[in-house]
PDB file of C-alpha atoms in Angstrom:
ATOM      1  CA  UNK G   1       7.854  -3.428  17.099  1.00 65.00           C
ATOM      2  CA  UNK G   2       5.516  -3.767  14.593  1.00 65.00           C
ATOM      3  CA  UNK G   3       7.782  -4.206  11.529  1.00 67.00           C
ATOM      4  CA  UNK G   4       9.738  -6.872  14.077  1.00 72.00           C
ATOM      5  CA  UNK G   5       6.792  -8.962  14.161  1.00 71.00           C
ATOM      6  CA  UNK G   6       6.321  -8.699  10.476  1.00 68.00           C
ATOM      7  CA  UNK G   7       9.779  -9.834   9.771  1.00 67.00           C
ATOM      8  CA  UNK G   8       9.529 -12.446  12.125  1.00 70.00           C
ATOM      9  CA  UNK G   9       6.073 -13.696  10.733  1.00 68.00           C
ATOM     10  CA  UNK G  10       7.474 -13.119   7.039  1.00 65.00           C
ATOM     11  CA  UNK G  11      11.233 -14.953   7.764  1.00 66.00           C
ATOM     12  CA  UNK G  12       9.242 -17.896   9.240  1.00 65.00           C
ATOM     13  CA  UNK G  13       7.269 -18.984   6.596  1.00 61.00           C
ATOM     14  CA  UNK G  14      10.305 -17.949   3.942  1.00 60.00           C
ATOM     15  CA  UNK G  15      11.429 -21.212   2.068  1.00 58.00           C
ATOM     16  CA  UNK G  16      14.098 -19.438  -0.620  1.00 56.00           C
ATOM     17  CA  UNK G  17      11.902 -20.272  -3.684  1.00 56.00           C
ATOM     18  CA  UNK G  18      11.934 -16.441  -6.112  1.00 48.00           C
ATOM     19  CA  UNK G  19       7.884 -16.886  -6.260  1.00 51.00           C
ATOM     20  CA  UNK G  20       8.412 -16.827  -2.000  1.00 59.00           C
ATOM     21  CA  UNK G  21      10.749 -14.123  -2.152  1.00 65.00           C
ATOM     22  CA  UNK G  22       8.790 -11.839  -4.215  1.00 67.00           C
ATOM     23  CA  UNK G  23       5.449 -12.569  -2.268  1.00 69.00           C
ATOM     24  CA  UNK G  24       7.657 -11.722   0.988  1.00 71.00           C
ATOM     25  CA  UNK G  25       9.294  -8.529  -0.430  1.00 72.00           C
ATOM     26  CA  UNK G  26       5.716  -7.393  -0.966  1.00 74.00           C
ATOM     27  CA  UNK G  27       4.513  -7.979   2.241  1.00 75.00           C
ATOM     28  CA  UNK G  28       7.531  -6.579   3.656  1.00 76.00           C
ATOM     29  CA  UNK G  29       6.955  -3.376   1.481  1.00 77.00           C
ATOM     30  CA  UNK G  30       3.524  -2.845   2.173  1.00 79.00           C
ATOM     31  CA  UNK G  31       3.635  -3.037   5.964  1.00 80.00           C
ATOM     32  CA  UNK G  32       6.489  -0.514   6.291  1.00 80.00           C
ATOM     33  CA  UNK G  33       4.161   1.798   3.926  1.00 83.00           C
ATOM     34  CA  UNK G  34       1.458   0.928   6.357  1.00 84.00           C
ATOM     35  CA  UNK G  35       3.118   1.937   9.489  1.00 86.00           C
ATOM     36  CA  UNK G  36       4.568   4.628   8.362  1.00 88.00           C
ATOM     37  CA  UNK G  37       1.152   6.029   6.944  1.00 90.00           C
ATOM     38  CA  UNK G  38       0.019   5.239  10.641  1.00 92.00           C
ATOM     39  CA  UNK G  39       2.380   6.916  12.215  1.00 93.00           C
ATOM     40  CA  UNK G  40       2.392  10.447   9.771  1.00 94.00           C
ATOM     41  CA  UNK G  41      -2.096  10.239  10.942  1.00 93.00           C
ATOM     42  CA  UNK G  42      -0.661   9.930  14.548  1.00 95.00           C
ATOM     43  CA  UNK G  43       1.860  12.675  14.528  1.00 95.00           C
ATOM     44  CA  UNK G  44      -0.854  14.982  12.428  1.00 90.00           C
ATOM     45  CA  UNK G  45      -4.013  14.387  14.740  1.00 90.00           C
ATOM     46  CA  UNK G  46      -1.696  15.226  18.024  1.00 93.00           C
ATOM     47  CA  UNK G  47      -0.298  18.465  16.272  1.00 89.00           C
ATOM     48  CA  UNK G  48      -3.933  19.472  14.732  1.00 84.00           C
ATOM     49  CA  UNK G  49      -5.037  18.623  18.519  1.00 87.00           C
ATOM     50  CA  UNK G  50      -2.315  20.528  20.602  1.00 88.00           C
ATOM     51  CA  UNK G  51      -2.980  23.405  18.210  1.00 84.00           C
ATOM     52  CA  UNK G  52      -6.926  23.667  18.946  1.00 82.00           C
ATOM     53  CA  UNK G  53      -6.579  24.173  22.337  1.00 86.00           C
ATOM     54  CA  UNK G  54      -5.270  27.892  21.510  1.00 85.00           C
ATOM     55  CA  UNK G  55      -8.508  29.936  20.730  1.00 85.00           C
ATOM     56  CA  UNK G  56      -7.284  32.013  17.772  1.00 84.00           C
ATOM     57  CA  UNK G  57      -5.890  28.793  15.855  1.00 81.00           C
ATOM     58  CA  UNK G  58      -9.321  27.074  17.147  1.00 82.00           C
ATOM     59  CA  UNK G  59     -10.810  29.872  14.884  1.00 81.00           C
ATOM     60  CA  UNK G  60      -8.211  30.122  11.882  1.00 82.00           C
ATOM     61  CA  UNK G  61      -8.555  26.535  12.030  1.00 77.00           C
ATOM     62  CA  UNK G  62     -12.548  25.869  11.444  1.00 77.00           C
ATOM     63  CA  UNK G  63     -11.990  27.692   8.155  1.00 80.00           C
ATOM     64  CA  UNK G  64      -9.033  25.619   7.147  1.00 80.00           C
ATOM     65  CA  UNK G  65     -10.846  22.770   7.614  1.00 78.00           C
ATOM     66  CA  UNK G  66     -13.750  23.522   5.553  1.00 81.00           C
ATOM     67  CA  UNK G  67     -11.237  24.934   2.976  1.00 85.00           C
ATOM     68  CA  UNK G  68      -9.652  21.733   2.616  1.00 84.00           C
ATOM     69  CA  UNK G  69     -12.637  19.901   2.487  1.00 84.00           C
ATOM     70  CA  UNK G  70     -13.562  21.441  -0.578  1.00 86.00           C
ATOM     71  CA  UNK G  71      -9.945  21.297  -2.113  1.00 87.00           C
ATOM     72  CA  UNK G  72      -9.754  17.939  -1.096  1.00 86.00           C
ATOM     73  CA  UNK G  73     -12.793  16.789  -3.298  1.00 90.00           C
ATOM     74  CA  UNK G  74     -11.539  19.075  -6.008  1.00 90.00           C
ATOM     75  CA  UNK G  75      -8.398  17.552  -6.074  1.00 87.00           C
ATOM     76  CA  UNK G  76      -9.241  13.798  -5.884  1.00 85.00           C
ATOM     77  CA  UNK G  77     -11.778  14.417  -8.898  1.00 89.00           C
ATOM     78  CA  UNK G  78      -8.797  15.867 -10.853  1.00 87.00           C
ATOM     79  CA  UNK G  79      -6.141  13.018  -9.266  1.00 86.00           C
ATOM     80  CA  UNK G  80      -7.984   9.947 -10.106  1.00 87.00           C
ATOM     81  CA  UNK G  81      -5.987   8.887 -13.138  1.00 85.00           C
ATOM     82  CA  UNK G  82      -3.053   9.253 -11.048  1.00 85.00           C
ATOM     83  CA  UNK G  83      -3.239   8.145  -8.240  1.00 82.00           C
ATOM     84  CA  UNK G  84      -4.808   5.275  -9.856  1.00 81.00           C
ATOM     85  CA  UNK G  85      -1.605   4.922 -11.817  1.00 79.00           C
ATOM     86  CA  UNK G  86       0.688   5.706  -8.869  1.00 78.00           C
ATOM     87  CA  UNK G  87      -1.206   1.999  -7.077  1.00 77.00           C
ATOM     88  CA  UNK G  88      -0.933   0.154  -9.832  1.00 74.00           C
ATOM     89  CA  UNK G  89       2.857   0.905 -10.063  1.00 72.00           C
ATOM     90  CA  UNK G  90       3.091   0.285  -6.349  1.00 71.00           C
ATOM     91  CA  UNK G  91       1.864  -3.135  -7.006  1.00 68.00           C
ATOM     92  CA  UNK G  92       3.425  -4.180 -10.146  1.00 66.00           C
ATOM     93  CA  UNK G  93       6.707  -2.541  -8.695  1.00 63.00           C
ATOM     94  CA  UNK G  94       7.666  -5.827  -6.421  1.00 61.00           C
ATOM     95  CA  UNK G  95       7.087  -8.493  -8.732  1.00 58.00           C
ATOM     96  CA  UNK G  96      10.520  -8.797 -10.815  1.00 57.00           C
ATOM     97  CA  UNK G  97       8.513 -10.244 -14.434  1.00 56.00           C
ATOM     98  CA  UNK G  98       5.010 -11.111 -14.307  1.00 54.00           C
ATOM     99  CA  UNK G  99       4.786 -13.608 -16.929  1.00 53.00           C
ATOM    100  CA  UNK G 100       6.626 -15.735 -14.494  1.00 55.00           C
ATOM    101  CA  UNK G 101       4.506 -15.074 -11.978  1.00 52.00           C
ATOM    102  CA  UNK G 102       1.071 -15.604 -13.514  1.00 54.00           C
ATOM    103  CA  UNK G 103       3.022 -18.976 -14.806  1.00 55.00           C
ATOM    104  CA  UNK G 104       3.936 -19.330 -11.255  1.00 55.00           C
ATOM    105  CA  UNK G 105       0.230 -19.012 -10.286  1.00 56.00           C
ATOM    106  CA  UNK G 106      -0.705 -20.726 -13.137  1.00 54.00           C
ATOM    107  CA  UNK G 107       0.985 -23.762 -11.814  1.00 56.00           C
ATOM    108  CA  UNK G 108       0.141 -23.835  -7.941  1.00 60.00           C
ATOM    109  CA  UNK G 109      -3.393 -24.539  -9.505  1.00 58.00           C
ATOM    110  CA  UNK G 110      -3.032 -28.003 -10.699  1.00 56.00           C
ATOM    111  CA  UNK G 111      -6.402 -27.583 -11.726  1.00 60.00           C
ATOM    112  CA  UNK G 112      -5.819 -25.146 -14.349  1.00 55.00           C
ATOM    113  CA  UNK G 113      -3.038 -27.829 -16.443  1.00 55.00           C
ATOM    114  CA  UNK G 114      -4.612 -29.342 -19.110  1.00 55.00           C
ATOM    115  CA  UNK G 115      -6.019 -28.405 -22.366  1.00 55.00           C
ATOM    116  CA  UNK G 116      -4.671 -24.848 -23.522  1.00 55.00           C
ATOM    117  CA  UNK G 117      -1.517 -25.652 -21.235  1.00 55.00           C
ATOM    118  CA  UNK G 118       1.027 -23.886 -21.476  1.00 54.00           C
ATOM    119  CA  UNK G 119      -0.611 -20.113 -21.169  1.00 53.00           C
ATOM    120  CA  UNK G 120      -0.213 -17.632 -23.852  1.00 56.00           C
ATOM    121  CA  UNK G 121      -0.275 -14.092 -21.770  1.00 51.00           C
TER     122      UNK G 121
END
């Protein structure tokens, strides 16, 4: 339903231009990540929740959690070069050359033509 309505939103304001499509195959991209991050948090806090109603998980499963706490911030010290890598690639991933896009951007902004047109990148 919800990547329906994105299509729907996304095919209505399409107009065939690349600079469109690219700008539509993001948005397209990052709401299917988005739902389907949504719906792995779901399925994960109904499990973790069905499980704690047992009292020997509801034990097993306090020390877990403060376990993974502290692996957690252990890990994302170690992991920020990555994972800051990892977005970056994410976003550069759906643009097909980005000196045509930043010319692209470059001129939507009338503004910007004049003096030091065209852009050296």
């Amino acid at each position: 339903m919800f990547q329906d309505l994105i299509n729907d939103t996304v095919s209505h304001y399409s107009d065939g231009q690349w600079q469109t499509s690219v700008i539509i195959s993001t948005v397209i991209l990052f709401s299917s990540l988005l739902l389907h991050m949504i719906i792995f948090i779901v399925v994960l806090n109904a499990v973790a929740i069905a499980l704690m109603t047992f009292e020997p998980i509801r034990r097993i499963g306090v020390s877990l959690f403060a376990s993974a706490g502290v692996a957690g911030i252990i890990l994302g010290f170690a992991a920020q070069k990555l994972i800051g890598n990892v977005l970056w690639l994410v976003f550069r991933l759906p643009s097909p050359n980005p000196l045509e896009l930043k010319m692209w951007w470059w001129l939507k902004n009338p503004s910007r033509i004049g003096p030091g047109f065209p852009p050296t990148f």
